[in-house]
Amino acid sequence: MDGRNCKRRIDLQKIILSESIKKILMNHAENENPNESCALLYGNGKIVSEVFLTKNIEESPVNFTISNEQLIEGYKIAEEKKLPVIGIFHSHPNSEAYPSSTDKKFMHSNPVVWIIYSGVNKNFKAYVLESDVVEISIQD
Ligand SMILES: [Zn+2]
């Protein structure tokens, strides 16, 4: 096994998401209904400390895309705040908080923690990509 690959692996068993951050994300999801909502999550290690709410330019209830402009802006803010982007959030207005096949595809190119909110049962779930997509626990 190549040492560099080892290092690249996301070594996270859980992510810390405070009630206040959950509330911000939940409100964002409700505001964007019936479409999926999305956001970048900033933090240190496993603690999400700030969010950057983004627009779903697909305006779709089953997919989301963040514009390149907002991605650049989001990563610039991360640099300024010295808080890396540790996660990507999006909502599933009409389905469970489980990654779709499109989500899984994009998890390969964006290997951070993926947090999904289900509008159906108001649940948050978090996933990382190892050899396959695995769920990790969320604590507040
Ligand atoms: Zn999804």
PDB file of C-alpha atoms and ligand atoms in Angstrom:
ATOM      1  CA  MET A   1       0.000   0.000   0.000  1.00  0.00           C
ATOM      2  CA  ASP A   2       1.220   3.471  -0.826  1.00  0.00           C
ATOM      3  CA  GLY A   3       1.775   5.679   2.213  1.00  0.00           C
ATOM      4  CA  ARG A   4       0.370   8.728   0.516  1.00  0.00           C
ATOM      5  CA  ASN A   5      -2.923   6.985  -0.091  1.00  0.00           C
ATOM      6  CA  CYS A   6      -3.076   6.138   3.589  1.00  0.00           C
ATOM      7  CA  LYS A   7      -2.733   9.765   4.504  1.00  0.00           C
ATOM      8  CA  ARG A   8      -5.418  10.839   2.072  1.00  0.00           C
ATOM      9  CA  ARG A   9      -7.979   8.563   3.669  1.00  0.00           C
ATOM     10  CA  ILE A  10     -10.525  10.416   5.788  1.00  0.00           C
ATOM     11  CA  ASP A  11      -9.977   9.200   9.307  1.00  0.00           C
ATOM     12  CA  LEU A  12     -13.211  10.261  10.929  1.00  0.00           C
ATOM     13  CA  GLN A  13     -15.619   8.191  12.967  1.00  0.00           C
ATOM     14  CA  LYS A  14     -17.877  11.055  13.912  1.00  0.00           C
ATOM     15  CA  ILE A  15     -18.643  14.689  13.221  1.00  0.00           C
ATOM     16  CA  ILE A  16     -19.756  17.316  15.712  1.00  0.00           C
ATOM     17  CA  LEU A  17     -22.741  19.368  14.581  1.00  0.00           C
ATOM     18  CA  SER A  18     -24.177  21.738  17.166  1.00  0.00           C
ATOM     19  CA  GLU A  19     -27.908  22.300  17.553  1.00  0.00           C
ATOM     20  CA  SER A  20     -27.505  25.903  16.353  1.00  0.00           C
ATOM     21  CA  ILE A  21     -25.768  24.791  13.154  1.00  0.00           C
ATOM     22  CA  LYS A  22     -28.393  22.118  12.599  1.00  0.00           C
ATOM     23  CA  LYS A  23     -31.054  24.802  12.955  1.00  0.00           C
ATOM     24  CA  ILE A  24     -29.375  27.014  10.324  1.00  0.00           C
ATOM     25  CA  LEU A  25     -29.160  24.085   7.904  1.00  0.00           C
ATOM     26  CA  MET A  26     -32.737  22.982   8.605  1.00  0.00           C
ATOM     27  CA  ASN A  27     -34.038  26.503   7.960  1.00  0.00           C
ATOM     28  CA  HIS A  28     -32.029  26.681   4.749  1.00  0.00           C
ATOM     29  CA  ALA A  29     -33.514  23.346   3.635  1.00  0.00           C
ATOM     30  CA  GLU A  30     -37.060  24.515   4.422  1.00  0.00           C
ATOM     31  CA  ASN A  31     -36.480  27.809   2.580  1.00  0.00           C
ATOM     32  CA  GLU A  32     -35.302  26.007  -0.550  1.00  0.00           C
ATOM     33  CA  ASN A  33     -38.203  23.546  -0.608  1.00  0.00           C
ATOM     34  CA  PRO A  34     -39.241  21.838  -2.873  1.00  0.00           C
ATOM     35  CA  ASN A  35     -35.668  21.872  -4.193  1.00  0.00           C
ATOM     36  CA  GLU A  36     -32.541  20.452  -2.644  1.00  0.00           C
ATOM     37  CA  SER A  37     -30.494  22.932  -0.636  1.00  0.00           C
ATOM     38  CA  CYS A  38     -26.732  22.920  -0.208  1.00  0.00           C
ATOM     39  CA  ALA A  39     -23.955  24.466   1.870  1.00  0.00           C
ATOM     40  CA  LEU A  40     -20.254  24.271   2.652  1.00  0.00           C
ATOM     41  CA  LEU A  41     -19.253  23.418   6.213  1.00  0.00           C
ATOM     42  CA  TYR A  42     -16.180  24.955   7.821  1.00  0.00           C
ATOM     43  CA  GLY A  43     -14.425  23.662  10.874  1.00  0.00           C
ATOM     44  CA  ASN A  44     -11.468  22.093  12.524  1.00  0.00           C
ATOM     45  CA  GLY A  45     -10.972  18.364  12.670  1.00  0.00           C
ATOM     46  CA  LYS A  46     -14.378  16.882  13.333  1.00  0.00           C
ATOM     47  CA  ILE A  47     -16.104  20.018  14.626  1.00  0.00           C
ATOM     48  CA  VAL A  48     -18.297  22.004  12.248  1.00  0.00           C
ATOM     49  CA  SER A  49     -18.085  25.601  13.409  1.00  0.00           C
ATOM     50  CA  GLU A  50     -19.496  27.669  10.538  1.00  0.00           C
ATOM     51  CA  VAL A  51     -21.575  27.240   7.424  1.00  0.00           C
ATOM     52  CA  PHE A  52     -21.667  28.942   4.049  1.00  0.00           C
ATOM     53  CA  LEU A  53     -25.145  28.619   2.584  1.00  0.00           C
ATOM     54  CA  THR A  54     -25.075  28.159  -1.174  1.00  0.00           C
ATOM     55  CA  LYS A  55     -27.579  28.191  -3.991  1.00  0.00           C
ATOM     56  CA  ASN A  56     -28.583  25.017  -5.790  1.00  0.00           C
ATOM     57  CA  ILE A  57     -28.229  26.248  -9.374  1.00  0.00           C
ATOM     58  CA  GLU A  58     -29.997  23.129 -10.656  1.00  0.00           C
ATOM     59  CA  GLU A  59     -33.139  24.158  -8.746  1.00  0.00           C
ATOM     60  CA  SER A  60     -34.001  20.478  -8.603  1.00  0.00           C
ATOM     61  CA  PRO A  61     -35.758  18.366  -5.936  1.00  0.00           C
ATOM     62  CA  VAL A  62     -33.408  15.426  -6.629  1.00  0.00           C
ATOM     63  CA  ASN A  63     -29.996  16.944  -7.453  1.00  0.00           C
ATOM     64  CA  PHE A  64     -27.832  19.860  -6.478  1.00  0.00           C
ATOM     65  CA  THR A  65     -24.949  21.840  -7.953  1.00  0.00           C
ATOM     66  CA  ILE A  66     -23.046  24.688  -6.342  1.00  0.00           C
ATOM     67  CA  SER A  67     -21.847  27.244  -8.896  1.00  0.00           C
ATOM     68  CA  ASN A  68     -18.112  27.568  -9.490  1.00  0.00           C
ATOM     69  CA  GLU A  69     -18.376  31.212  -8.424  1.00  0.00           C
ATOM     70  CA  GLN A  70     -19.810  30.242  -5.030  1.00  0.00           C
ATOM     71  CA  LEU A  71     -17.291  27.438  -4.616  1.00  0.00           C
ATOM     72  CA  ILE A  72     -14.419  29.855  -5.255  1.00  0.00           C
ATOM     73  CA  GLU A  73     -15.981  32.376  -2.879  1.00  0.00           C
ATOM     74  CA  GLY A  74     -16.506  29.684  -0.252  1.00  0.00           C
ATOM     75  CA  TYR A  75     -12.918  28.470  -0.425  1.00  0.00           C
ATOM     76  CA  LYS A  76     -11.638  32.054  -0.305  1.00  0.00           C
ATOM     77  CA  ILE A  77     -13.620  32.653   2.902  1.00  0.00           C
ATOM     78  CA  ALA A  78     -12.156  29.421   4.304  1.00  0.00           C
ATOM     79  CA  GLU A  79      -8.673  30.740   3.647  1.00  0.00           C
ATOM     80  CA  GLU A  80      -9.445  34.110   5.208  1.00  0.00           C
ATOM     81  CA  LYS A  81     -10.985  32.550   8.291  1.00  0.00           C
ATOM     82  CA  LYS A  82      -8.277  29.883   8.405  1.00  0.00           C
ATOM     83  CA  LEU A  83     -11.058  27.343   8.696  1.00  0.00           C
ATOM     84  CA  PRO A  84     -10.931  24.557   6.130  1.00  0.00           C
ATOM     85  CA  VAL A  85     -13.990  23.229   4.346  1.00  0.00           C
ATOM     86  CA  ILE A  86     -14.529  19.942   6.160  1.00  0.00           C
ATOM     87  CA  GLY A  87     -17.914  19.059   4.790  1.00  0.00           C
ATOM     88  CA  ILE A  88     -20.615  19.491   2.203  1.00  0.00           C
ATOM     89  CA  PHE A  89     -24.253  19.668   3.202  1.00  0.00           C
ATOM     90  CA  HIS A  90     -27.313  19.062   1.075  1.00  0.00           C
ATOM     91  CA  SER A  91     -30.914  18.135   1.662  1.00  0.00           C
ATOM     92  CA  HIS A  92     -33.213  15.474   0.281  1.00  0.00           C
ATOM     93  CA  PRO A  93     -36.665  17.081   0.427  1.00  0.00           C
ATOM     94  CA  ASN A  94     -38.531  13.891  -0.484  1.00  0.00           C
ATOM     95  CA  SER A  95     -36.303  10.998   0.466  1.00  0.00           C
ATOM     96  CA  GLU A  96     -34.202   9.501   3.212  1.00  0.00           C
ATOM     97  CA  ALA A  97     -30.845  11.010   4.159  1.00  0.00           C
ATOM     98  CA  TYR A  98     -28.941   8.413   2.186  1.00  0.00           C
ATOM     99  CA  PRO A  99     -26.475   9.284  -0.634  1.00  0.00           C
ATOM    100  CA  SER A 100     -27.888   8.837  -4.139  1.00  0.00           C
ATOM    101  CA  SER A 101     -25.748   7.264  -6.852  1.00  0.00           C
ATOM    102  CA  THR A 102     -24.954  10.798  -8.092  1.00  0.00           C
ATOM    103  CA  ASP A 103     -23.934  11.806  -4.552  1.00  0.00           C
ATOM    104  CA  LYS A 104     -21.615   8.799  -4.351  1.00  0.00           C
ATOM    105  CA  LYS A 105     -20.038   9.748  -7.646  1.00  0.00           C
ATOM    106  CA  PHE A 106     -19.364  13.283  -6.418  1.00  0.00           C
ATOM    107  CA  MET A 107     -18.064  12.042  -3.075  1.00  0.00           C
ATOM    108  CA  HIS A 108     -15.106  10.648  -5.031  1.00  0.00           C
ATOM    109  CA  SER A 109     -14.166  14.079  -6.354  1.00  0.00           C
ATOM    110  CA  ASN A 110     -15.023  15.847  -3.060  1.00  0.00           C
ATOM    111  CA  PRO A 111     -13.620  13.606  -0.310  1.00  0.00           C
ATOM    112  CA  VAL A 112     -14.915  15.521   2.691  1.00  0.00           C
ATOM    113  CA  VAL A 113     -17.709  14.613   5.102  1.00  0.00           C
ATOM    114  CA  TRP A 114     -21.077  14.652   3.386  1.00  0.00           C
ATOM    115  CA  ILE A 115     -24.021  15.604   5.556  1.00  0.00           C
ATOM    116  CA  ILE A 116     -27.501  14.947   4.245  1.00  0.00           C
ATOM    117  CA  TYR A 117     -30.755  16.200   5.755  1.00  0.00           C
ATOM    118  CA  SER A 118     -34.008  14.443   5.030  1.00  0.00           C
ATOM    119  CA  GLY A 119     -37.093  16.621   4.733  1.00  0.00           C
ATOM    120  CA  VAL A 120     -39.161  13.446   5.197  1.00  0.00           C
ATOM    121  CA  ASN A 121     -38.081  12.521   8.726  1.00  0.00           C
ATOM    122  CA  LYS A 122     -36.002  15.641   9.632  1.00  0.00           C
ATOM    123  CA  ASN A 123     -32.916  13.488  10.140  1.00  0.00           C
ATOM    124  CA  PHE A 124     -29.291  14.440   9.600  1.00  0.00           C
ATOM    125  CA  LYS A 125     -26.836  11.753   8.518  1.00  0.00           C
ATOM    126  CA  ALA A 126     -23.127  11.967   7.768  1.00  0.00           C
ATOM    127  CA  TYR A 127     -21.035   9.932   5.353  1.00  0.00           C
ATOM    128  CA  VAL A 128     -17.432   9.583   4.316  1.00  0.00           C
ATOM    129  CA  LEU A 129     -15.967   7.719   1.410  1.00  0.00           C
ATOM    130  CA  GLU A 130     -13.523   4.992   2.296  1.00  0.00           C
ATOM    131  CA  SER A 131     -13.348   2.034  -0.081  1.00  0.00           C
ATOM    132  CA  ASP A 132     -17.117   2.445  -0.021  1.00  0.00           C
ATOM    133  CA  VAL A 133     -19.443   5.070   1.406  1.00  0.00           C
ATOM    134  CA  VAL A 134     -19.747   4.627   5.178  1.00  0.00           C
ATOM    135  CA  GLU A 135     -22.021   6.369   7.623  1.00  0.00           C
ATOM    136  CA  ILE A 136     -20.407   8.122  10.598  1.00  0.00           C
ATOM    137  CA  SER A 137     -22.149   9.344  13.711  1.00  0.00           C
ATOM    138  CA  ILE A 138     -23.245  12.915  14.358  1.00  0.00           C
ATOM    139  CA  GLN A 139     -22.926  14.386  17.835  1.00  0.00           C
ATOM    140  CA  ASP A 140     -23.827  17.804  19.170  1.00  0.00           C
TER     141      ASP A 140
HETATM  142 ZN    ZN B   1     -28.258  13.713  -2.458  1.00  0.00          ZN
END
